[in-house]
Amino acid sequence: MGREQWKKIWVGSAGNMVEWFDWFVYATFAVYFADSFFPEGNETANLMNTMGIFAVGFFMRPVGGWLLGRIGDRKGRKAALTLTVTLMSASAILIAIAPTYDVAGYGGVAVLMLARLLQGLSVGGEYAASATYLTEASAPEKRGFASSFQYVSMTAGQLVGLGLQIVLQRNMSDAALHSWGWRIPFVVGALGAAIVFYLRRSMLETEVYAESGAAEQEGRGTLKVLWQHRREAFLVMALTMGGTVAYYTYTTYLTKFLSKSAGMDKSTASLVSFCALFVFMCVQPLAGMLSDRIGRRPLLITFAVGSTFLTVPIMTMLKHADTFWPALGLALLALVVVTGYTSINACVKAELFPTNIRALGVGLSYAVANALFGGTAEYVALWFKNAGAESGFYWYVAGCAAVSLIVYLSMRETRDIDLNRVAAAGQPRERSQQAGATTITPAS
C-alpha cells in the first residue's frame, strides 16, 4: 500500500474518530446527565427518555445518508466528509451549552433534541462517505484491510470518550459529574471537529471516483438511479440488521448493563468497556486482512452463527459477572464474534454498488437499517428491563442475528468485484484472480 493511500486512510480515519467520539459520548455520559433534563423521578425512566432522544438521532441518519450520500456522489467524497464534520461540531457545541430542566424546563430537552438531530444528519453521511472513501482509496487486494479502519477509528472514538470518562471519574466527585462535568467531553468533541475540518479541507479525492467519470454521469446520486439497485439496497439493510444490534449491545449499552443490571460500580464498568473495546479495535485490521484472503462471506457467517447461539448465554452470564475479570472475558468473547461483521461491513456494502451511486447506496440503506435496529437497541433493552423481562432482549439480539445469517448464506461473494467498472443493468463485475488473470466476468 503506497504512501498516498496511507495518507487518505489516515485523514479519513482521523475524521471518523472525532465524528464517532461526539456520537458515542452522548450514550457514554447519559448516566450522568439523564436527570438534568427531566423532573426528578424514576431513574430508569429518565435514562429511557434520554436514550429515546439518542434513538431520535438515528432516525435522522437516513436523511443524512440521503443528503450527504447524494453530495458524495455528485461533488465527491471529500466534499461530503468536510460537511459531516462541520455539522458534528455544531451539535457538540449545542449539547455542551444546553440548559438543564431547573434552568429552562423542557427547553433543555429541545436543545438536546436539536443537537441529536444534527448529529444524526452528520453521522448518517459520515458512515457513507468514510466507508466509500476508505474502500476506494485502497488497493483492490487490500480493501478488507483498509476499510477495517472505519471501525478502528469508530472504536478509537469510543475509547477516547471512555478514557475521558474514566479520568473524570477518578478526578471529580460523582456530584460534580452529574452537575456540570458531563459537559466537558462535548467541548472536547467540538474542538476536535474543528481540527479535523482543517485536515479534511486538504485531503485527496479517491482515484476510483476521479477516474470513473461518475461526477459527469446523468442521475448520479439520485433516488431514481438507486432504485435501479434496489436489490443491493435491501441486501445492505438485511445484512446490517444483526450486526448493528449486536454492536450497540456490546459497546454503548455494555457499561449501563454492567452498572444497572449486574450491580457493578460505574467506574469498574467503564474500565471493562474500555479494555474490551481496545482489544476489539486491535483485531479489526487482522480480520480485514483475513477477508482479503478467504473472502467476506466466511467472516459474516461466523459472526451470525456465533451471535445467534452465544448471545443468550453471554448476556445471562454477564448479568451475574459483578467483578472485572469475568465481565471482561465475556465482553471480549462477544466482541470477537461481532468482529466478523464490523471489520468488513464497510467494504462489503461499498462493493455492492457502482461508483456513481455508491455513497448514496451505502449511506441511505445502512442508515435506514441502523435507525430501525441499532438506534433502538438500547431503548428496547431498557424497555425489557423496565417491564421486568430483561432476558427478552437477549433473545431479540439473537433473533436479529439469525435473520442476517440467512442473508449471509444466500448473498454472493464481493471480494473480487472491480470498483472501477460500472456494469450494464446495474450489476457490478468481478475480477478473476485465477492464475493472475484480468478477465472481467459478470457477478453471479
CSV table of C-alpha atoms in Angstrom, one decimal:
chain,number,residue,atom,x,y,z
A,1,MET,CA,0.0,0.0,0.0
A,2,GLY,CA,1.5,3.3,-1.1
A,3,ARG,CA,2.2,6.4,0.9
A,4,GLU,CA,-0.7,8.4,-0.8
A,5,GLN,CA,-3.1,5.5,0.1
A,6,TRP,CA,-2.0,5.6,3.7
A,7,LYS,CA,-2.4,9.3,3.8
A,8,LYS,CA,-6.0,9.0,2.6
A,9,ILE,CA,-6.8,6.3,5.1
A,10,TRP,CA,-5.2,8.4,7.9
A,11,VAL,CA,-7.2,11.6,7.1
A,12,GLY,CA,-10.4,9.6,6.6
A,13,SER,CA,-9.9,7.7,9.8
A,14,ALA,CA,-9.0,10.6,12.0
A,15,GLY,CA,-12.1,12.5,11.0
A,16,ASN,CA,-14.2,9.4,11.5
A,17,MET,CA,-12.8,9.0,15.0
A,18,VAL,CA,-13.8,12.5,16.0
A,19,GLU,CA,-17.3,12.0,14.5
A,20,TRP,CA,-17.9,8.9,16.5
A,21,PHE,CA,-16.4,10.3,19.6
A,22,ASP,CA,-19.0,13.0,19.5
A,23,TRP,CA,-21.7,10.5,18.7
A,24,PHE,CA,-20.9,8.0,21.4
A,25,VAL,CA,-20.1,10.3,24.3
A,26,TYR,CA,-23.8,11.1,24.4
A,27,ALA,CA,-24.5,7.4,25.3
A,28,THR,CA,-21.4,7.1,27.5
A,29,PHE,CA,-22.2,10.1,29.7
A,30,ALA,CA,-26.0,9.7,29.6
A,31,VAL,CA,-25.9,8.1,33.1
A,32,TYR,CA,-24.6,11.4,34.4
A,33,PHE,CA,-26.9,14.0,32.6
A,34,ALA,CA,-30.1,12.0,32.3
A,35,ASP,CA,-31.6,13.5,35.4
A,36,SER,CA,-30.5,17.1,34.4
A,37,PHE,CA,-33.1,17.4,31.6
A,38,PHE,CA,-36.2,15.8,33.2
A,39,PRO,CA,-38.1,16.3,36.5
A,40,GLU,CA,-36.9,14.2,39.5
A,41,GLY,CA,-38.4,10.7,39.4
A,42,ASN,CA,-37.7,7.2,38.3
A,43,GLU,CA,-34.0,7.0,37.4
A,44,THR,CA,-34.6,4.2,34.8
A,45,ALA,CA,-37.4,6.2,33.3
A,46,ASN,CA,-35.2,9.3,32.9
A,47,LEU,CA,-32.5,7.2,31.4
A,48,MET,CA,-35.0,5.8,29.0
A,49,ASN,CA,-36.2,9.3,28.0
A,50,THR,CA,-32.5,10.3,27.4
A,51,MET,CA,-31.8,7.2,25.3
A,52,GLY,CA,-35.1,7.8,23.5
A,53,ILE,CA,-33.5,11.1,22.3
A,54,PHE,CA,-30.4,9.1,21.4
A,55,ALA,CA,-32.6,6.9,19.2
A,56,VAL,CA,-34.1,10.0,17.6
A,57,GLY,CA,-30.7,10.9,16.3
A,58,PHE,CA,-30.7,7.5,14.4
A,59,PHE,CA,-33.9,8.4,12.6
A,60,MET,CA,-32.1,11.5,11.1
A,61,ARG,CA,-29.4,9.2,9.8
A,62,PRO,CA,-31.4,8.1,6.7
A,63,VAL,CA,-31.8,11.8,5.9
A,64,GLY,CA,-28.1,12.3,6.3
A,65,GLY,CA,-27.4,9.2,4.3
A,66,TRP,CA,-29.5,10.5,1.5
A,67,LEU,CA,-28.4,14.2,1.6
A,68,LEU,CA,-24.7,13.7,2.1
A,69,GLY,CA,-24.6,10.5,0.1
A,70,ARG,CA,-26.0,12.5,-2.8
A,71,ILE,CA,-23.3,15.1,-2.3
A,72,GLY,CA,-20.7,12.5,-2.1
A,73,ASP,CA,-21.7,11.0,-5.5
A,74,ARG,CA,-22.2,14.4,-7.2
A,75,LYS,CA,-19.5,16.5,-5.6
A,76,GLY,CA,-17.0,13.9,-4.5
A,77,ARG,CA,-16.2,12.0,-1.3
A,78,LYS,CA,-14.1,14.9,0.1
A,79,ALA,CA,-17.0,17.4,-0.1
A,80,ALA,CA,-19.3,15.1,1.9
A,81,LEU,CA,-16.6,14.3,4.5
A,82,THR,CA,-15.9,18.0,5.1
A,83,LEU,CA,-19.6,18.8,5.6
A,84,THR,CA,-20.2,16.0,8.0
A,85,VAL,CA,-17.6,17.2,10.5
A,86,THR,CA,-18.9,20.7,10.3
A,87,LEU,CA,-22.4,19.5,11.4
A,88,MET,CA,-20.9,17.4,14.1
A,89,SER,CA,-19.0,20.3,15.6
A,90,ALA,CA,-22.2,22.4,15.8
A,91,SER,CA,-24.1,19.6,17.5
A,92,ALA,CA,-21.4,19.1,20.1
A,93,ILE,CA,-21.4,22.8,21.0
A,94,LEU,CA,-25.2,22.7,21.4
A,95,ILE,CA,-25.1,19.8,23.9
A,96,ALA,CA,-22.2,21.5,25.8
A,97,ILE,CA,-24.3,24.6,26.4
A,98,ALA,CA,-27.8,23.0,26.8
A,99,PRO,CA,-29.7,24.4,29.8
A,100,THR,CA,-30.9,21.9,32.4
A,101,TYR,CA,-34.5,21.3,33.5
A,102,ASP,CA,-34.1,23.5,36.6
A,103,VAL,CA,-33.0,26.5,34.4
A,104,ALA,CA,-35.2,26.2,31.3
A,105,GLY,CA,-37.7,23.4,32.0
A,106,TYR,CA,-38.1,21.3,28.9
A,107,GLY,CA,-36.2,23.9,26.8
A,108,GLY,CA,-33.1,22.0,27.6
A,109,VAL,CA,-34.7,18.9,26.1
A,110,ALA,CA,-35.5,20.9,22.9
A,111,VAL,CA,-31.8,21.9,22.6
A,112,LEU,CA,-30.7,18.3,23.3
A,113,MET,CA,-33.2,17.1,20.6
A,114,LEU,CA,-31.9,19.6,18.0
A,115,ALA,CA,-28.3,18.6,18.7
A,116,ARG,CA,-29.1,14.9,18.3
A,117,LEU,CA,-30.9,15.6,15.0
A,118,LEU,CA,-27.8,17.4,13.7
A,119,GLN,CA,-25.6,14.5,14.9
A,120,GLY,CA,-27.9,12.0,13.2
A,121,LEU,CA,-27.6,14.0,10.0
A,122,SER,CA,-23.9,14.2,10.3
A,123,VAL,CA,-23.2,10.6,11.2
A,124,GLY,CA,-25.7,9.3,8.5
A,125,GLY,CA,-23.5,11.0,5.9
A,126,GLU,CA,-20.2,10.2,7.7
A,127,TYR,CA,-20.7,6.4,7.5
A,128,ALA,CA,-21.4,6.5,3.8
A,129,ALA,CA,-18.6,8.9,2.9
A,130,SER,CA,-16.0,7.2,5.1
A,131,ALA,CA,-17.0,3.7,4.1
A,132,THR,CA,-16.8,4.7,0.4
A,133,TYR,CA,-13.7,6.7,0.8
A,134,LEU,CA,-11.7,4.1,2.7
A,135,THR,CA,-12.8,1.3,0.3
A,136,GLU,CA,-12.0,3.3,-2.8
A,137,ALA,CA,-8.7,4.6,-1.5
A,138,SER,CA,-7.1,1.2,-1.1
A,139,ALA,CA,-5.5,-1.3,-3.5
A,140,PRO,CA,-8.1,-3.9,-4.7
A,141,GLU,CA,-6.4,-6.8,-2.9
A,142,LYS,CA,-6.3,-4.9,0.4
A,143,ARG,CA,-9.8,-3.4,0.5
A,144,GLY,CA,-10.8,-5.5,3.5
A,145,PHE,CA,-7.8,-4.4,5.5
A,146,ALA,CA,-8.2,-0.7,4.6
A,147,SER,CA,-11.9,-0.5,5.2
A,148,SER,CA,-11.5,-2.1,8.6
A,149,PHE,CA,-10.0,1.2,9.7
A,150,GLN,CA,-13.5,2.6,9.7
A,151,TYR,CA,-14.3,0.5,12.8
A,152,VAL,CA,-10.8,1.1,14.2
A,153,SER,CA,-11.4,4.8,14.1
A,154,MET,CA,-15.0,4.4,15.3
A,155,THR,CA,-13.8,2.3,18.3
A,156,ALA,CA,-10.9,4.7,18.9
A,157,GLY,CA,-13.5,7.5,19.2
A,158,GLN,CA,-15.4,5.4,21.8
A,159,LEU,CA,-12.2,4.6,23.6
A,160,VAL,CA,-11.2,8.3,23.9
A,161,GLY,CA,-14.7,9.0,25.2
A,162,LEU,CA,-14.5,6.2,27.7
A,163,GLY,CA,-10.9,7.1,28.7
A,164,LEU,CA,-12.0,10.7,29.3
A,165,GLN,CA,-14.9,9.4,31.4
A,166,ILE,CA,-12.5,7.2,33.5
A,167,VAL,CA,-10.2,10.2,34.0
A,168,LEU,CA,-13.1,12.4,35.1
A,169,GLN,CA,-14.5,9.7,37.4
A,170,ARG,CA,-11.2,9.5,39.1
A,171,ASN,CA,-10.6,13.2,39.4
A,172,MET,CA,-14.1,14.6,40.0
A,173,SER,CA,-16.8,13.8,42.5
A,174,ASP,CA,-19.9,12.0,41.4
A,175,ALA,CA,-21.9,15.1,42.3
A,176,ALA,CA,-19.7,17.3,40.1
A,177,LEU,CA,-20.0,14.9,37.2
A,178,HIS,CA,-23.8,15.0,37.5
A,179,SER,CA,-23.8,18.7,37.9
A,180,TRP,CA,-21.5,20.0,35.2
A,181,GLY,CA,-18.6,17.6,34.5
A,182,TRP,CA,-20.6,15.8,31.8
A,183,ARG,CA,-20.3,18.9,29.6
A,184,ILE,CA,-16.5,18.5,29.2
A,185,PRO,CA,-16.5,15.8,26.6
A,186,PHE,CA,-18.8,17.8,24.3
A,187,VAL,CA,-16.4,20.8,24.5
A,188,VAL,CA,-13.5,18.4,23.6
A,189,GLY,CA,-15.5,17.0,20.7
A,190,ALA,CA,-16.3,20.4,19.3
A,191,LEU,CA,-12.6,21.3,19.4
A,192,GLY,CA,-11.6,18.0,17.8
A,193,ALA,CA,-14.1,18.5,15.0
A,194,ALA,CA,-12.6,22.0,14.2
A,195,ILE,CA,-9.2,20.4,13.8
A,196,VAL,CA,-10.5,17.7,11.5
A,197,PHE,CA,-12.3,20.3,9.4
A,198,TYR,CA,-8.9,21.8,8.7
A,199,LEU,CA,-7.4,18.4,7.8
A,200,ARG,CA,-10.2,17.4,5.5
A,201,ARG,CA,-10.0,20.6,3.5
A,202,SER,CA,-6.6,19.4,2.2
A,203,MET,CA,-7.5,15.7,1.7
A,204,LEU,CA,-7.2,14.0,-1.7
A,205,GLU,CA,-10.1,12.6,-3.7
A,206,THR,CA,-10.1,8.9,-4.4
A,207,GLU,CA,-8.7,7.8,-7.8
A,208,VAL,CA,-11.7,5.5,-8.3
A,209,TYR,CA,-14.1,8.4,-8.1
A,210,ALA,CA,-11.9,10.8,-10.0
A,211,GLU,CA,-11.2,8.5,-12.9
A,212,SER,CA,-14.7,6.9,-13.1
A,213,GLY,CA,-16.4,9.9,-14.7
A,214,ALA,CA,-19.2,9.4,-12.0
A,215,ALA,CA,-19.3,13.2,-11.5
A,216,GLU,CA,-20.4,13.7,-15.1
A,217,GLN,CA,-22.9,10.8,-15.3
A,218,GLU,CA,-26.6,11.7,-15.5
A,219,GLY,CA,-28.6,10.9,-12.5
A,220,ARG,CA,-25.6,10.3,-10.2
A,221,GLY,CA,-26.5,10.2,-6.5
A,222,THR,CA,-30.3,10.2,-7.1
A,223,LEU,CA,-33.0,8.0,-5.7
A,224,LYS,CA,-34.1,7.2,-9.3
A,225,VAL,CA,-30.7,5.6,-10.0
A,226,LEU,CA,-30.6,4.0,-6.6
A,227,TRP,CA,-34.0,2.3,-7.4
A,228,GLN,CA,-32.2,0.5,-10.2
A,229,HIS,CA,-30.0,-1.0,-7.5
A,230,ARG,CA,-32.9,-1.7,-5.0
A,231,ARG,CA,-31.8,-5.4,-4.6
A,232,GLU,CA,-28.4,-4.3,-3.4
A,233,ALA,CA,-30.0,-1.6,-1.1
A,234,PHE,CA,-32.4,-4.1,0.5
A,235,LEU,CA,-29.4,-6.5,0.8
A,236,VAL,CA,-27.5,-3.9,2.8
A,237,MET,CA,-30.4,-3.3,5.1
A,238,ALA,CA,-30.8,-7.0,5.8
A,239,LEU,CA,-27.1,-7.8,6.3
A,240,THR,CA,-26.9,-4.7,8.7
A,241,MET,CA,-29.7,-5.8,10.9
A,242,GLY,CA,-28.0,-8.4,13.1
A,243,GLY,CA,-24.6,-6.7,13.1
A,244,THR,CA,-25.8,-3.2,14.3
A,245,VAL,CA,-27.9,-4.6,17.1
A,246,ALA,CA,-25.1,-6.8,18.4
A,247,TYR,CA,-22.6,-4.0,18.0
A,248,TYR,CA,-24.6,-1.5,20.1
A,249,THR,CA,-25.4,-4.1,22.6
A,250,TYR,CA,-21.8,-4.8,23.4
A,251,THR,CA,-20.4,-1.3,23.0
A,252,THR,CA,-22.6,1.6,24.1
A,253,TYR,CA,-25.1,-0.4,26.2
A,254,LEU,CA,-22.5,-2.6,27.9
A,255,THR,CA,-21.4,0.0,30.5
A,256,LYS,CA,-25.1,0.6,31.5
A,257,PHE,CA,-25.9,-3.1,31.6
A,258,LEU,CA,-23.0,-3.9,33.9
A,259,SER,CA,-23.9,-0.9,36.1
A,260,LYS,CA,-27.6,-1.2,36.2
A,261,SER,CA,-28.2,-5.0,35.8
A,262,ALA,CA,-25.0,-6.7,37.1
A,263,GLY,CA,-24.6,-4.2,40.0
A,264,MET,CA,-21.1,-3.2,39.1
A,265,ASP,CA,-19.9,0.2,40.1
A,266,LYS,CA,-19.8,2.7,37.2
A,267,SER,CA,-16.0,3.2,37.2
A,268,THR,CA,-15.3,-0.6,37.0
A,269,ALA,CA,-18.0,-1.0,34.3
A,270,SER,CA,-16.3,1.8,32.3
A,271,LEU,CA,-12.9,0.1,32.7
A,272,VAL,CA,-14.3,-3.2,31.5
A,273,SER,CA,-15.8,-1.5,28.4
A,274,PHE,CA,-12.5,0.4,27.8
A,275,CYS,CA,-10.3,-2.7,27.9
A,276,ALA,CA,-12.7,-4.8,25.8
A,277,LEU,CA,-13.0,-2.1,23.2
A,278,PHE,CA,-9.3,-1.7,23.0
A,279,VAL,CA,-8.8,-5.3,22.1
A,280,PHE,CA,-11.7,-5.1,19.7
A,281,MET,CA,-10.1,-2.2,17.9
A,282,CYS,CA,-6.8,-4.0,17.5
A,283,VAL,CA,-8.3,-7.1,15.9
A,284,GLN,CA,-10.3,-5.2,13.2
A,285,PRO,CA,-7.4,-5.0,10.7
A,286,LEU,CA,-6.4,-8.6,11.3
A,287,ALA,CA,-10.0,-9.7,10.4
A,288,GLY,CA,-10.0,-7.3,7.4
A,289,MET,CA,-6.7,-8.9,6.2
A,290,LEU,CA,-8.2,-12.4,6.6
A,291,SER,CA,-11.2,-11.4,4.5
A,292,ASP,CA,-8.8,-10.3,1.7
A,293,ARG,CA,-7.5,-13.9,1.7
A,294,ILE,CA,-10.6,-16.0,2.2
A,295,GLY,CA,-13.5,-13.7,1.3
A,296,ARG,CA,-16.1,-11.6,3.1
A,297,ARG,CA,-18.9,-14.3,3.5
A,298,PRO,CA,-17.0,-16.6,5.8
A,299,LEU,CA,-16.5,-13.9,8.3
A,300,LEU,CA,-20.1,-12.7,8.1
A,301,ILE,CA,-21.4,-16.2,8.5
A,302,THR,CA,-19.1,-16.8,11.5
A,303,PHE,CA,-20.4,-13.7,13.2
A,304,ALA,CA,-24.0,-14.5,12.6
A,305,VAL,CA,-23.7,-18.1,13.8
A,306,GLY,CA,-21.8,-17.0,16.9
A,307,SER,CA,-24.2,-14.2,17.7
A,308,THR,CA,-27.3,-16.3,17.2
A,309,PHE,CA,-26.2,-19.1,19.5
A,310,LEU,CA,-24.0,-17.3,22.0
A,311,THR,CA,-25.9,-14.1,22.8
A,312,VAL,CA,-28.3,-15.5,25.4
A,313,PRO,CA,-25.6,-17.4,27.4
A,314,ILE,CA,-23.2,-14.5,27.2
A,315,MET,CA,-25.7,-11.9,28.3
A,316,THR,CA,-27.0,-14.2,31.1
A,317,MET,CA,-23.6,-14.7,32.5
A,318,LEU,CA,-22.7,-11.0,32.1
A,319,LYS,CA,-25.7,-10.2,34.4
A,320,HIS,CA,-24.0,-12.2,37.2
A,321,ALA,CA,-20.5,-11.0,36.4
A,322,ASP,CA,-20.1,-8.3,39.1
A,323,THR,CA,-16.3,-8.3,39.1
A,324,PHE,CA,-13.8,-7.1,36.5
A,325,TRP,CA,-12.2,-10.2,35.1
A,326,PRO,CA,-15.3,-12.4,34.4
A,327,ALA,CA,-17.0,-9.4,32.8
A,328,LEU,CA,-14.0,-8.6,30.7
A,329,GLY,CA,-13.7,-12.2,29.4
A,330,LEU,CA,-17.3,-12.3,28.4
A,331,ALA,CA,-17.2,-8.9,26.8
A,332,LEU,CA,-14.2,-9.9,24.8
A,333,LEU,CA,-15.8,-13.1,23.6
A,334,ALA,CA,-18.9,-11.2,22.4
A,335,LEU,CA,-16.8,-8.5,20.6
A,336,VAL,CA,-14.6,-11.0,18.9
A,337,VAL,CA,-17.7,-12.6,17.5
A,338,VAL,CA,-19.0,-9.2,16.4
A,339,THR,CA,-15.7,-8.5,14.6
A,340,GLY,CA,-16.8,-10.9,11.8
A,341,TYR,CA,-19.3,-8.2,10.9
A,342,THR,CA,-17.7,-4.9,11.9
A,343,SER,CA,-14.3,-5.4,10.3
A,344,ILE,CA,-15.6,-5.8,6.8
A,345,ASN,CA,-19.2,-4.4,6.6
A,346,ALA,CA,-18.0,-1.1,5.1
A,347,CYS,CA,-16.2,-2.7,2.1
A,348,VAL,CA,-19.0,-5.3,1.6
A,349,LYS,CA,-21.6,-2.6,1.2
A,350,ALA,CA,-19.4,-0.4,-0.9
A,351,GLU,CA,-18.5,-3.3,-3.2
A,352,LEU,CA,-22.2,-3.9,-3.9
A,353,PHE,CA,-22.7,-0.5,-5.7
A,354,PRO,CA,-21.2,1.2,-8.8
A,355,THR,CA,-19.3,4.4,-8.3
A,356,ASN,CA,-22.0,6.9,-9.4
A,357,ILE,CA,-24.4,5.7,-6.7
A,358,ARG,CA,-22.0,4.1,-4.1
A,359,ALA,CA,-22.1,6.8,-1.4
A,360,LEU,CA,-25.9,7.1,-1.6
A,361,GLY,CA,-26.5,3.4,-1.9
A,362,VAL,CA,-24.3,2.6,1.2
A,363,GLY,CA,-25.4,5.6,3.2
A,364,LEU,CA,-29.2,5.5,2.9
A,365,SER,CA,-29.6,1.7,3.0
A,366,TYR,CA,-27.3,1.4,6.1
A,367,ALA,CA,-28.9,4.4,7.8
A,368,VAL,CA,-32.4,3.0,7.5
A,369,ALA,CA,-31.4,-0.3,9.0
A,370,ASN,CA,-29.4,1.4,11.7
A,371,ALA,CA,-32.3,3.6,12.6
A,372,LEU,CA,-34.7,0.7,12.9
A,373,PHE,CA,-32.4,-1.7,14.8
A,374,GLY,CA,-29.1,-0.1,16.0
A,375,GLY,CA,-30.6,3.2,17.3
A,376,THR,CA,-33.4,1.4,19.1
A,377,ALA,CA,-31.2,-1.3,20.7
A,378,GLU,CA,-30.6,0.4,24.0
A,379,TYR,CA,-34.2,1.6,24.2
A,380,VAL,CA,-35.5,-1.9,23.6
A,381,ALA,CA,-33.1,-3.3,26.2
A,382,LEU,CA,-34.3,-0.7,28.8
A,383,TRP,CA,-37.9,-1.4,27.9
A,384,PHE,CA,-37.5,-5.1,28.6
A,385,LYS,CA,-35.7,-4.2,31.8
A,386,ASN,CA,-38.4,-1.8,32.9
A,387,ALA,CA,-41.1,-4.5,32.1
A,388,GLY,CA,-39.3,-7.0,34.3
A,389,ALA,CA,-38.4,-9.3,31.4
A,390,GLU,CA,-34.8,-8.3,30.7
A,391,SER,CA,-33.9,-11.7,29.2
A,392,GLY,CA,-36.3,-11.0,26.4
A,393,PHE,CA,-33.7,-8.6,25.0
A,394,TYR,CA,-31.1,-11.3,24.8
A,395,TRP,CA,-33.4,-13.3,22.5
A,396,TYR,CA,-34.2,-10.2,20.5
A,397,VAL,CA,-30.5,-9.7,19.7
A,398,ALA,CA,-30.1,-13.4,18.8
A,399,GLY,CA,-33.1,-13.3,16.6
A,400,CYS,CA,-31.8,-10.3,14.6
A,401,ALA,CA,-28.5,-12.1,14.1
A,402,ALA,CA,-30.4,-15.2,12.8
A,403,VAL,CA,-32.2,-13.1,10.2
A,404,SER,CA,-28.9,-11.7,9.0
A,405,LEU,CA,-27.4,-15.2,8.9
A,406,ILE,CA,-30.0,-16.2,6.3
A,407,VAL,CA,-28.9,-13.2,4.2
A,408,TYR,CA,-25.2,-14.0,4.5
A,409,LEU,CA,-25.8,-17.6,3.4
A,410,SER,CA,-27.6,-16.5,0.3
A,411,MET,CA,-25.5,-13.5,-0.8
A,412,ARG,CA,-22.7,-13.6,-3.4
A,413,GLU,CA,-19.0,-13.0,-2.5
A,414,THR,CA,-18.0,-9.4,-3.1
A,415,ARG,CA,-14.2,-9.6,-2.6
A,416,ASP,CA,-13.3,-9.7,-6.3
A,417,ILE,CA,-15.7,-7.0,-7.5
A,418,ASP,CA,-13.9,-4.3,-9.6
A,419,LEU,CA,-14.8,-0.9,-8.2
A,420,ASN,CA,-13.6,0.8,-11.4
A,421,ARG,CA,-16.3,-0.7,-13.5
A,422,VAL,CA,-20.0,0.1,-13.7
A,423,ALA,CA,-21.6,-2.9,-15.3
A,424,ALA,CA,-24.7,-3.0,-17.5
A,425,ALA,CA,-28.1,-3.3,-15.9
A,426,GLY,CA,-26.6,-2.1,-12.6
A,427,GLN,CA,-24.6,-5.2,-11.8
A,428,PRO,CA,-21.1,-4.9,-10.6
A,429,ARG,CA,-18.5,-7.1,-12.3
A,430,GLU,CA,-15.8,-9.3,-10.8
A,431,ARG,CA,-12.1,-9.6,-11.5
A,432,SER,CA,-10.9,-13.2,-12.0
A,433,GLN,CA,-7.9,-13.8,-9.8
A,434,GLN,CA,-7.1,-17.3,-11.1
A,435,ALA,CA,-3.6,-17.6,-12.3
A,436,GLY,CA,-3.3,-13.8,-12.2
A,437,ALA,CA,-6.0,-13.3,-14.9
A,438,THR,CA,-7.5,-10.0,-15.6
A,439,THR,CA,-10.7,-11.1,-17.3
A,440,ILE,CA,-13.9,-9.3,-16.3
A,441,THR,CA,-16.8,-11.6,-15.7
A,442,PRO,CA,-20.4,-10.7,-14.6
A,443,ALA,CA,-21.1,-11.2,-10.9
A,444,SER,CA,-23.3,-14.1,-10.1
